[in-house]
Amino acid sequence: TLSNPLDHSSNLRVGSNAAGDAVAVWRADRSSAPLEDYIVVSRYVPATKTWHLAREIPANGHGAQAVIDRQGNITVVWVELIRAGTGGWYYYYNGGEPDVYAILSVRYEAATSSWSSPVNLSGEGGIQSEVGVDGTGNVTVLWRRNGVIESVRWSNGLSAVTRISSGPAVASRVLWYGRPWA
């Protein structure tokens, strides 16, 4: 069992690399004390045939995804509620403000066995994230913000945010065919 039986776990996603390493990420809604929501990450190592590195990231997020490169570095990305609106579901009709989301990410560096702090990649308004990794370990994250597709890339450090589309876009999806994103 990977998840805490007392948590309500959902939104499971799995990623793997050519070496047989795998990473699982899910949302845990803790109904026991302390009452908090988490993004949980666990790594499977085929040499030891065990799951470990369970990491709880306090987050009011959803849609978590994770990728693992051939060196064992892990990138986790999710959509985080950063500011609750004043009108809730009916804000259009009641004159309130909508909820505000952002794309957040953490990285695990296998060489140092360390996790980064969460980083806000998109600023306010990021939704619908996707993440992919190529054969050389370059990680690309895409999301939609204000109807435009934007991205960042890790290749020996985090790149600046780049606009992918010049006009309104509805969704983002990254497809990988064994070659770097261009």
mmCIF file with all atom_site columns, C-alpha atoms in Angstrom:
data_model
loop_
_atom_site.group_PDB
_atom_site.id
_atom_site.type_symbol
_atom_site.label_atom_id
_atom_site.label_alt_id
_atom_site.label_comp_id
_atom_site.label_asym_id
_atom_site.label_entity_id
_atom_site.label_seq_id
_atom_site.pdbx_PDB_ins_code
_atom_site.Cartn_x
_atom_site.Cartn_y
_atom_site.Cartn_z
_atom_site.occupancy
_atom_site.B_iso_or_equiv
_atom_site.pdbx_formal_charge
_atom_site.auth_seq_id
_atom_site.auth_comp_id
_atom_site.auth_asym_id
_atom_site.auth_atom_id
_atom_site.pdbx_PDB_model_num
ATOM 1   C CA . THR A 1 1   ? 0.000   0.000  0.000   1.00 0.00 ? 1   THR A CA 1
ATOM 2   C CA . LEU A 1 2   ? 1.510   3.309  -1.074  1.00 0.00 ? 2   LEU A CA 1
ATOM 3   C CA . SER A 1 3   ? -1.035  5.757  0.290   1.00 0.00 ? 3   SER A CA 1
ATOM 4   C CA . ASN A 1 4   ? -2.107  6.405  3.858   1.00 0.00 ? 4   ASN A CA 1
ATOM 5   C CA . PRO A 1 5   ? -5.334  4.418  4.429   1.00 0.00 ? 5   PRO A CA 1
ATOM 6   C CA . LEU A 1 6   ? -6.742  7.367  6.413   1.00 0.00 ? 6   LEU A CA 1
ATOM 7   C CA . ASP A 1 7   ? -6.384  9.761  3.474   1.00 0.00 ? 7   ASP A CA 1
ATOM 8   C CA . HIS A 1 8   ? -8.801  10.037 0.608   1.00 0.00 ? 8   HIS A CA 1
ATOM 9   C CA . SER A 1 9   ? -6.340  9.455  -2.260  1.00 0.00 ? 9   SER A CA 1
ATOM 10  C CA . SER A 1 10  ? -7.271  10.326 -5.843  1.00 0.00 ? 10  SER A CA 1
ATOM 11  C CA . ASN A 1 11  ? -5.970  11.480 -9.225  1.00 0.00 ? 11  ASN A CA 1
ATOM 12  C CA . LEU A 1 12  ? -3.159  8.902  -9.462  1.00 0.00 ? 12  LEU A CA 1
ATOM 13  C CA . ARG A 1 13  ? -0.638  9.400  -12.294 1.00 0.00 ? 13  ARG A CA 1
ATOM 14  C CA . VAL A 1 14  ? 2.453   7.297  -13.078 1.00 0.00 ? 14  VAL A CA 1
ATOM 15  C CA . GLY A 1 15  ? 5.628   8.015  -15.051 1.00 0.00 ? 15  GLY A CA 1
ATOM 16  C CA . SER A 1 16  ? 8.615   5.797  -15.850 1.00 0.00 ? 16  SER A CA 1
ATOM 17  C CA . ASN A 1 17  ? 12.000  5.791  -17.546 1.00 0.00 ? 17  ASN A CA 1
ATOM 18  C CA . ALA A 1 18  ? 13.905  3.271  -19.692 1.00 0.00 ? 18  ALA A CA 1
ATOM 19  C CA . ALA A 1 19  ? 15.822  1.953  -16.655 1.00 0.00 ? 19  ALA A CA 1
ATOM 20  C CA . GLY A 1 20  ? 12.583  0.723  -15.059 1.00 0.00 ? 20  GLY A CA 1
ATOM 21  C CA . ASP A 1 21  ? 12.351  3.461  -12.428 1.00 0.00 ? 21  ASP A CA 1
ATOM 22  C CA . ALA A 1 22  ? 8.810   4.673  -11.900 1.00 0.00 ? 22  ALA A CA 1
ATOM 23  C CA . VAL A 1 23  ? 7.220   7.590  -10.114 1.00 0.00 ? 23  VAL A CA 1
ATOM 24  C CA . ALA A 1 24  ? 3.662   7.742  -8.794  1.00 0.00 ? 24  ALA A CA 1
ATOM 25  C CA . VAL A 1 25  ? 1.939   10.967 -7.811  1.00 0.00 ? 25  VAL A CA 1
ATOM 26  C CA . TRP A 1 26  ? -1.522  11.507 -6.348  1.00 0.00 ? 26  TRP A CA 1
ATOM 27  C CA . ARG A 1 27  ? -3.658  13.878 -4.323  1.00 0.00 ? 27  ARG A CA 1
ATOM 28  C CA . ALA A 1 28  ? -4.342  13.044 -0.676  1.00 0.00 ? 28  ALA A CA 1
ATOM 29  C CA . ASP A 1 29  ? -7.202  14.745 1.143   1.00 0.00 ? 29  ASP A CA 1
ATOM 30  C CA . ARG A 1 30  ? -6.352  14.170 4.771   1.00 0.00 ? 30  ARG A CA 1
ATOM 31  C CA . SER A 1 31  ? -9.499  13.730 6.815   1.00 0.00 ? 31  SER A CA 1
ATOM 32  C CA . SER A 1 32  ? -7.608  13.157 10.058  1.00 0.00 ? 32  SER A CA 1
ATOM 33  C CA . ALA A 1 33  ? -5.533  15.621 12.080  1.00 0.00 ? 33  ALA A CA 1
ATOM 34  C CA . PRO A 1 34  ? -3.897  17.663 10.728  1.00 0.00 ? 34  PRO A CA 1
ATOM 35  C CA . LEU A 1 35  ? -6.655  18.359 8.189   1.00 0.00 ? 35  LEU A CA 1
ATOM 36  C CA . GLU A 1 36  ? -4.665  19.239 5.080   1.00 0.00 ? 36  GLU A CA 1
ATOM 37  C CA . ASP A 1 37  ? -4.419  18.423 1.394   1.00 0.00 ? 37  ASP A CA 1
ATOM 38  C CA . TYR A 1 38  ? -1.209  17.068 -0.145  1.00 0.00 ? 38  TYR A CA 1
ATOM 39  C CA . ILE A 1 39  ? 0.378   16.106 -3.399  1.00 0.00 ? 39  ILE A CA 1
ATOM 40  C CA . VAL A 1 40  ? 2.176   12.815 -2.628  1.00 0.00 ? 40  VAL A CA 1
ATOM 41  C CA . VAL A 1 41  ? 5.097   11.422 -4.660  1.00 0.00 ? 41  VAL A CA 1
ATOM 42  C CA . SER A 1 42  ? 6.640   7.960  -4.418  1.00 0.00 ? 42  SER A CA 1
ATOM 43  C CA . ARG A 1 43  ? 9.457   6.427  -6.489  1.00 0.00 ? 43  ARG A CA 1
ATOM 44  C CA . TYR A 1 44  ? 9.891   2.771  -7.466  1.00 0.00 ? 44  TYR A CA 1
ATOM 45  C CA . VAL A 1 45  ? 13.482  1.512  -7.776  1.00 0.00 ? 45  VAL A CA 1
ATOM 46  C CA . PRO A 1 46  ? 13.738  -1.774 -9.701  1.00 0.00 ? 46  PRO A CA 1
ATOM 47  C CA . ALA A 1 47  ? 17.137  -2.719 -8.214  1.00 0.00 ? 47  ALA A CA 1
ATOM 48  C CA . THR A 1 48  ? 15.582  -2.994 -4.742  1.00 0.00 ? 48  THR A CA 1
ATOM 49  C CA . LYS A 1 49  ? 12.029  -3.733 -5.941  1.00 0.00 ? 49  LYS A CA 1
ATOM 50  C CA . THR A 1 50  ? 10.691  -1.148 -3.501  1.00 0.00 ? 50  THR A CA 1
ATOM 51  C CA . TRP A 1 51  ? 8.696   2.047  -3.508  1.00 0.00 ? 51  TRP A CA 1
ATOM 52  C CA . HIS A 1 52  ? 10.264  4.848  -1.500  1.00 0.00 ? 52  HIS A CA 1
ATOM 53  C CA . LEU A 1 53  ? 10.895  8.591  -1.404  1.00 0.00 ? 53  LEU A CA 1
ATOM 54  C CA . ALA A 1 54  ? 7.311   9.175  -0.313  1.00 0.00 ? 54  ALA A CA 1
ATOM 55  C CA . ARG A 1 55  ? 7.111   12.934 -0.196  1.00 0.00 ? 55  ARG A CA 1
ATOM 56  C CA . GLU A 1 56  ? 4.113   14.928 0.993   1.00 0.00 ? 56  GLU A CA 1
ATOM 57  C CA . ILE A 1 57  ? 3.879   18.387 -0.545  1.00 0.00 ? 57  ILE A CA 1
ATOM 58  C CA . PRO A 1 58  ? 1.286   20.555 1.231   1.00 0.00 ? 58  PRO A CA 1
ATOM 59  C CA . ALA A 1 59  ? -0.874  21.805 -1.628  1.00 0.00 ? 59  ALA A CA 1
ATOM 60  C CA . ASN A 1 60  ? -4.392  22.890 -2.391  1.00 0.00 ? 60  ASN A CA 1
ATOM 61  C CA . GLY A 1 61  ? -3.843  21.476 -5.851  1.00 0.00 ? 61  GLY A CA 1
ATOM 62  C CA . HIS A 1 62  ? -5.089  18.978 -8.355  1.00 0.00 ? 62  HIS A CA 1
ATOM 63  C CA . GLY A 1 63  ? -4.064  17.428 -11.649 1.00 0.00 ? 63  GLY A CA 1
ATOM 64  C CA . ALA A 1 64  ? -0.591  16.450 -10.398 1.00 0.00 ? 64  ALA A CA 1
ATOM 65  C CA . GLN A 1 65  ? 1.742   14.808 -12.904 1.00 0.00 ? 65  GLN A CA 1
ATOM 66  C CA . ALA A 1 66  ? 5.292   13.523 -12.567 1.00 0.00 ? 66  ALA A CA 1
ATOM 67  C CA . VAL A 1 67  ? 8.111   12.538 -14.888 1.00 0.00 ? 67  VAL A CA 1
ATOM 68  C CA . ILE A 1 68  ? 11.381  10.776 -14.111 1.00 0.00 ? 68  ILE A CA 1
ATOM 69  C CA . ASP A 1 69  ? 14.464  10.988 -16.322 1.00 0.00 ? 69  ASP A CA 1
ATOM 70  C CA . ARG A 1 70  ? 17.072  8.283  -16.821 1.00 0.00 ? 70  ARG A CA 1
ATOM 71  C CA . GLN A 1 71  ? 19.243  9.722  -14.022 1.00 0.00 ? 71  GLN A CA 1
ATOM 72  C CA . GLY A 1 72  ? 16.344  9.370  -11.566 1.00 0.00 ? 72  GLY A CA 1
ATOM 73  C CA . ASN A 1 73  ? 15.530  13.102 -11.314 1.00 0.00 ? 73  ASN A CA 1
ATOM 74  C CA . ILE A 1 74  ? 11.818  13.688 -10.727 1.00 0.00 ? 74  ILE A CA 1
ATOM 75  C CA . THR A 1 75  ? 9.722   16.704 -11.746 1.00 0.00 ? 75  THR A CA 1
ATOM 76  C CA . VAL A 1 76  ? 6.233   17.091 -10.265 1.00 0.00 ? 76  VAL A CA 1
ATOM 77  C CA . VAL A 1 77  ? 3.762   19.651 -11.648 1.00 0.00 ? 77  VAL A CA 1
ATOM 78  C CA . TRP A 1 78  ? 0.249   20.526 -10.469 1.00 0.00 ? 78  TRP A CA 1
ATOM 79  C CA . VAL A 1 79  ? -2.464  23.186 -10.623 1.00 0.00 ? 79  VAL A CA 1
ATOM 80  C CA . GLU A 1 80  ? -2.688  25.085 -7.329  1.00 0.00 ? 80  GLU A CA 1
ATOM 81  C CA . LEU A 1 81  ? -5.531  27.256 -6.018  1.00 0.00 ? 81  LEU A CA 1
ATOM 82  C CA . ILE A 1 82  ? -3.618  30.382 -4.959  1.00 0.00 ? 82  ILE A CA 1
ATOM 83  C CA . ARG A 1 83  ? -6.550  32.668 -4.197  1.00 0.00 ? 83  ARG A CA 1
ATOM 84  C CA . ALA A 1 84  ? -10.178 31.752 -3.585  1.00 0.00 ? 84  ALA A CA 1
ATOM 85  C CA . GLY A 1 85  ? -12.718 33.930 -5.342  1.00 0.00 ? 85  GLY A CA 1
ATOM 86  C CA . THR A 1 86  ? -15.479 35.814 -3.624  1.00 0.00 ? 86  THR A CA 1
ATOM 87  C CA . GLY A 1 87  ? -18.391 34.445 -5.603  1.00 0.00 ? 87  GLY A CA 1
ATOM 88  C CA . GLY A 1 88  ? -17.657 30.722 -5.745  1.00 0.00 ? 88  GLY A CA 1
ATOM 89  C CA . TRP A 1 89  ? -19.330 28.718 -8.493  1.00 0.00 ? 89  TRP A CA 1
ATOM 90  C CA . TYR A 1 90  ? -21.826 31.502 -9.144  1.00 0.00 ? 90  TYR A CA 1
ATOM 91  C CA . TYR A 1 91  ? -19.373 34.393 -9.412  1.00 0.00 ? 91  TYR A CA 1
ATOM 92  C CA . TYR A 1 92  ? -20.567 35.258 -12.934 1.00 0.00 ? 92  TYR A CA 1
ATOM 93  C CA . TYR A 1 93  ? -24.096 35.797 -11.676 1.00 0.00 ? 93  TYR A CA 1
ATOM 94  C CA . ASN A 1 94  ? -23.337 37.303 -8.277  1.00 0.00 ? 94  ASN A CA 1
ATOM 95  C CA . GLY A 1 95  ? -20.678 39.826 -9.279  1.00 0.00 ? 95  GLY A CA 1
ATOM 96  C CA . GLY A 1 96  ? -17.912 38.082 -7.319  1.00 0.00 ? 96  GLY A CA 1
ATOM 97  C CA . GLU A 1 97  ? -14.355 37.328 -8.329  1.00 0.00 ? 97  GLU A CA 1
ATOM 98  C CA . PRO A 1 98  ? -13.304 33.931 -9.757  1.00 0.00 ? 98  PRO A CA 1
ATOM 99  C CA . ASP A 1 99  ? -10.841 31.538 -8.137  1.00 0.00 ? 99  ASP A CA 1
ATOM 100 C CA . VAL A 1 100 ? -7.209  32.120 -9.196  1.00 0.00 ? 100 VAL A CA 1
ATOM 101 C CA . TYR A 1 101 ? -4.902  29.217 -10.038 1.00 0.00 ? 101 TYR A CA 1
ATOM 102 C CA . ALA A 1 102 ? -1.211  28.785 -10.873 1.00 0.00 ? 102 ALA A CA 1
ATOM 103 C CA . ILE A 1 103 ? 1.067   26.008 -12.092 1.00 0.00 ? 103 ILE A CA 1
ATOM 104 C CA . LEU A 1 104 ? 3.481   24.877 -9.359  1.00 0.00 ? 104 LEU A CA 1
ATOM 105 C CA . SER A 1 105 ? 6.384   22.455 -9.526  1.00 0.00 ? 105 SER A CA 1
ATOM 106 C CA . VAL A 1 106 ? 8.986   20.712 -7.371  1.00 0.00 ? 106 VAL A CA 1
ATOM 107 C CA . ARG A 1 107 ? 12.075  18.782 -8.461  1.00 0.00 ? 107 ARG A CA 1
ATOM 108 C CA . TYR A 1 108 ? 13.946  15.880 -6.909  1.00 0.00 ? 108 TYR A CA 1
ATOM 109 C CA . GLU A 1 109 ? 17.643  15.808 -7.781  1.00 0.00 ? 109 GLU A CA 1
ATOM 110 C CA . ALA A 1 110 ? 18.909  12.216 -7.556  1.00 0.00 ? 110 ALA A CA 1
ATOM 111 C CA . ALA A 1 111 ? 22.586  13.240 -7.347  1.00 0.00 ? 111 ALA A CA 1
ATOM 112 C CA . THR A 1 112 ? 21.998  15.145 -4.100  1.00 0.00 ? 112 THR A CA 1
ATOM 113 C CA . SER A 1 113 ? 18.896  13.251 -2.851  1.00 0.00 ? 113 SER A CA 1
ATOM 114 C CA . SER A 1 114 ? 17.191  16.605 -2.319  1.00 0.00 ? 114 SER A CA 1
ATOM 115 C CA . TRP A 1 115 ? 13.839  18.183 -3.121  1.00 0.00 ? 115 TRP A CA 1
ATOM 116 C CA . SER A 1 116 ? 13.411  21.780 -4.218  1.00 0.00 ? 116 SER A CA 1
ATOM 117 C CA . SER A 1 117 ? 10.848  24.110 -2.705  1.00 0.00 ? 117 SER A CA 1
ATOM 118 C CA . PRO A 1 118 ? 7.667   24.596 -4.747  1.00 0.00 ? 118 PRO A CA 1
ATOM 119 C CA . VAL A 1 119 ? 8.101   27.080 -7.601  1.00 0.00 ? 119 VAL A CA 1
ATOM 120 C CA . ASN A 1 120 ? 5.260   29.037 -9.219  1.00 0.00 ? 120 ASN A CA 1
ATOM 121 C CA . LEU A 1 121 ? 5.898   28.552 -12.941 1.00 0.00 ? 121 LEU A CA 1
ATOM 122 C CA . SER A 1 122 ? 2.948   30.389 -14.458 1.00 0.00 ? 122 SER A CA 1
ATOM 123 C CA . GLY A 1 123 ? 2.143   33.286 -12.181 1.00 0.00 ? 123 GLY A CA 1
ATOM 124 C CA . GLU A 1 124 ? -1.548  33.949 -11.661 1.00 0.00 ? 124 GLU A CA 1
ATOM 125 C CA . GLY A 1 125 ? -3.960  32.292 -14.030 1.00 0.00 ? 125 GLY A CA 1
ATOM 126 C CA . GLY A 1 126 ? -2.167  29.071 -15.039 1.00 0.00 ? 126 GLY A CA 1
ATOM 127 C CA . ILE A 1 127 ? -4.404  26.048 -15.699 1.00 0.00 ? 127 ILE A CA 1
ATOM 128 C CA . GLN A 1 128 ? -4.334  22.730 -17.633 1.00 0.00 ? 128 GLN A CA 1
ATOM 129 C CA . SER A 1 129 ? -0.686  21.753 -17.217 1.00 0.00 ? 129 SER A CA 1
ATOM 130 C CA . GLU A 1 130 ? 1.204   18.996 -19.031 1.00 0.00 ? 130 GLU A CA 1
ATOM 131 C CA . VAL A 1 131 ? 4.766   17.764 -18.431 1.00 0.00 ? 131 VAL A CA 1
ATOM 132 C CA . GLY A 1 132 ? 7.120   15.616 -20.491 1.00 0.00 ? 132 GLY A CA 1
ATOM 133 C CA . VAL A 1 133 ? 10.757  14.517 -20.466 1.00 0.00 ? 133 VAL A CA 1
ATOM 134 C CA . ASP A 1 134 ? 12.972  13.567 -23.401 1.00 0.00 ? 134 ASP A CA 1
ATOM 135 C CA . GLY A 1 135 ? 15.723  10.950 -23.609 1.00 0.00 ? 135 GLY A CA 1
ATOM 136 C CA . THR A 1 136 ? 18.431  13.380 -22.524 1.00 0.00 ? 136 THR A CA 1
ATOM 137 C CA . GLY A 1 137 ? 16.601  14.545 -19.380 1.00 0.00 ? 137 GLY A CA 1
ATOM 138 C CA . ASN A 1 138 ? 15.198  17.838 -20.643 1.00 0.00 ? 138 ASN A CA 1
ATOM 139 C CA . VAL A 1 139 ? 11.828  18.517 -19.001 1.00 0.00 ? 139 VAL A CA 1
ATOM 140 C CA . THR A 1 140 ? 9.187   20.699 -20.652 1.00 0.00 ? 140 THR A CA 1
ATOM 141 C CA . VAL A 1 141 ? 6.088   21.977 -18.848 1.00 0.00 ? 141 VAL A CA 1
ATOM 142 C CA . LEU A 1 142 ? 3.204   23.549 -20.764 1.00 0.00 ? 142 LEU A CA 1
ATOM 143 C CA . TRP A 1 143 ? 0.056   25.226 -19.468 1.00 0.00 ? 143 TRP A CA 1
ATOM 144 C CA . ARG A 1 144 ? -2.728  27.535 -20.520 1.00 0.00 ? 144 ARG A CA 1
ATOM 145 C CA . ARG A 1 145 ? -2.980  31.048 -19.114 1.00 0.00 ? 145 ARG A CA 1
ATOM 146 C CA . ASN A 1 146 ? -5.447  33.650 -20.331 1.00 0.00 ? 146 ASN A CA 1
ATOM 147 C CA . GLY A 1 147 ? -6.128  31.584 -23.442 1.00 0.00 ? 147 GLY A CA 1
ATOM 148 C CA . VAL A 1 148 ? -2.455  31.327 -24.452 1.00 0.00 ? 148 VAL A CA 1
ATOM 149 C CA . ILE A 1 149 ? -0.170  28.265 -24.222 1.00 0.00 ? 149 ILE A CA 1
ATOM 150 C CA . GLU A 1 150 ? 3.059   28.958 -22.297 1.00 0.00 ? 150 GLU A CA 1
ATOM 151 C CA . SER A 1 151 ? 6.001   26.758 -21.337 1.00 0.00 ? 151 SER A CA 1
ATOM 152 C CA . VAL A 1 152 ? 9.237   26.432 -19.380 1.00 0.00 ? 152 VAL A CA 1
ATOM 153 C CA . ARG A 1 153 ? 12.053  23.968 -19.885 1.00 0.00 ? 153 ARG A CA 1
ATOM 154 C CA . TRP A 1 154 ? 14.642  22.448 -17.553 1.00 0.00 ? 154 TRP A CA 1
ATOM 155 C CA . SER A 1 155 ? 17.911  21.837 -19.355 1.00 0.00 ? 155 SER A CA 1
ATOM 156 C CA . ASN A 1 156 ? 20.714  22.559 -16.866 1.00 0.00 ? 156 ASN A CA 1
ATOM 157 C CA . GLY A 1 157 ? 18.452  25.055 -15.105 1.00 0.00 ? 157 GLY A CA 1
ATOM 158 C CA . LEU A 1 158 ? 15.001  26.555 -15.521 1.00 0.00 ? 158 LEU A CA 1
ATOM 159 C CA . SER A 1 159 ? 14.352  28.583 -18.670 1.00 0.00 ? 159 SER A CA 1
ATOM 160 C CA . ALA A 1 160 ? 12.270  31.725 -18.906 1.00 0.00 ? 160 ALA A CA 1
ATOM 161 C CA . VAL A 1 161 ? 8.552   31.372 -19.636 1.00 0.00 ? 161 VAL A CA 1
ATOM 162 C CA . THR A 1 162 ? 7.922   31.150 -23.389 1.00 0.00 ? 162 THR A CA 1
ATOM 163 C CA . ARG A 1 163 ? 4.647   31.762 -25.196 1.00 0.00 ? 163 ARG A CA 1
ATOM 164 C CA . ILE A 1 164 ? 3.883   28.889 -27.535 1.00 0.00 ? 164 ILE A CA 1
ATOM 165 C CA . SER A 1 165 ? 0.672   30.144 -29.141 1.00 0.00 ? 165 SER A CA 1
ATOM 166 C CA . SER A 1 166 ? 0.044   33.683 -30.319 1.00 0.00 ? 166 SER A CA 1
ATOM 167 C CA . GLY A 1 167 ? -3.726  33.561 -29.957 1.00 0.00 ? 167 GLY A CA 1
ATOM 168 C CA . PRO A 1 168 ? -6.398  31.911 -27.840 1.00 0.00 ? 168 PRO A CA 1
ATOM 169 C CA . ALA A 1 169 ? -5.906  28.223 -27.145 1.00 0.00 ? 169 ALA A CA 1
ATOM 170 C CA . VAL A 1 170 ? -8.240  25.743 -25.531 1.00 0.00 ? 170 VAL A CA 1
ATOM 171 C CA . ALA A 1 171 ? -5.986  22.973 -24.193 1.00 0.00 ? 171 ALA A CA 1
ATOM 172 C CA . SER A 1 172 ? -2.391  21.849 -23.964 1.00 0.00 ? 172 SER A CA 1
ATOM 173 C CA . ARG A 1 173 ? -0.916  18.402 -24.529 1.00 0.00 ? 173 ARG A CA 1
ATOM 174 C CA . VAL A 1 174 ? 2.696   17.293 -24.932 1.00 0.00 ? 174 VAL A CA 1
ATOM 175 C CA . LEU A 1 175 ? 3.515   14.287 -27.080 1.00 0.00 ? 175 LEU A CA 1
ATOM 176 C CA . TRP A 1 176 ? 6.909   12.638 -26.875 1.00 0.00 ? 176 TRP A CA 1
ATOM 177 C CA . TYR A 1 177 ? 8.363   10.385 -29.525 1.00 0.00 ? 177 TYR A CA 1
ATOM 178 C CA . GLY A 1 178 ? 11.865  9.800  -28.152 1.00 0.00 ? 178 GLY A CA 1
ATOM 179 C CA . ARG A 1 179 ? 13.201  13.158 -29.270 1.00 0.00 ? 179 ARG A CA 1
ATOM 180 C CA . PRO A 1 180 ? 13.538  16.562 -27.558 1.00 0.00 ? 180 PRO A CA 1
ATOM 181 C CA . TRP A 1 181 ? 10.753  19.097 -27.686 1.00 0.00 ? 181 TRP A CA 1
ATOM 182 C CA . ALA A 1 182 ? 11.640  21.690 -30.319 1.00 0.00 ? 182 ALA A CA 1
#
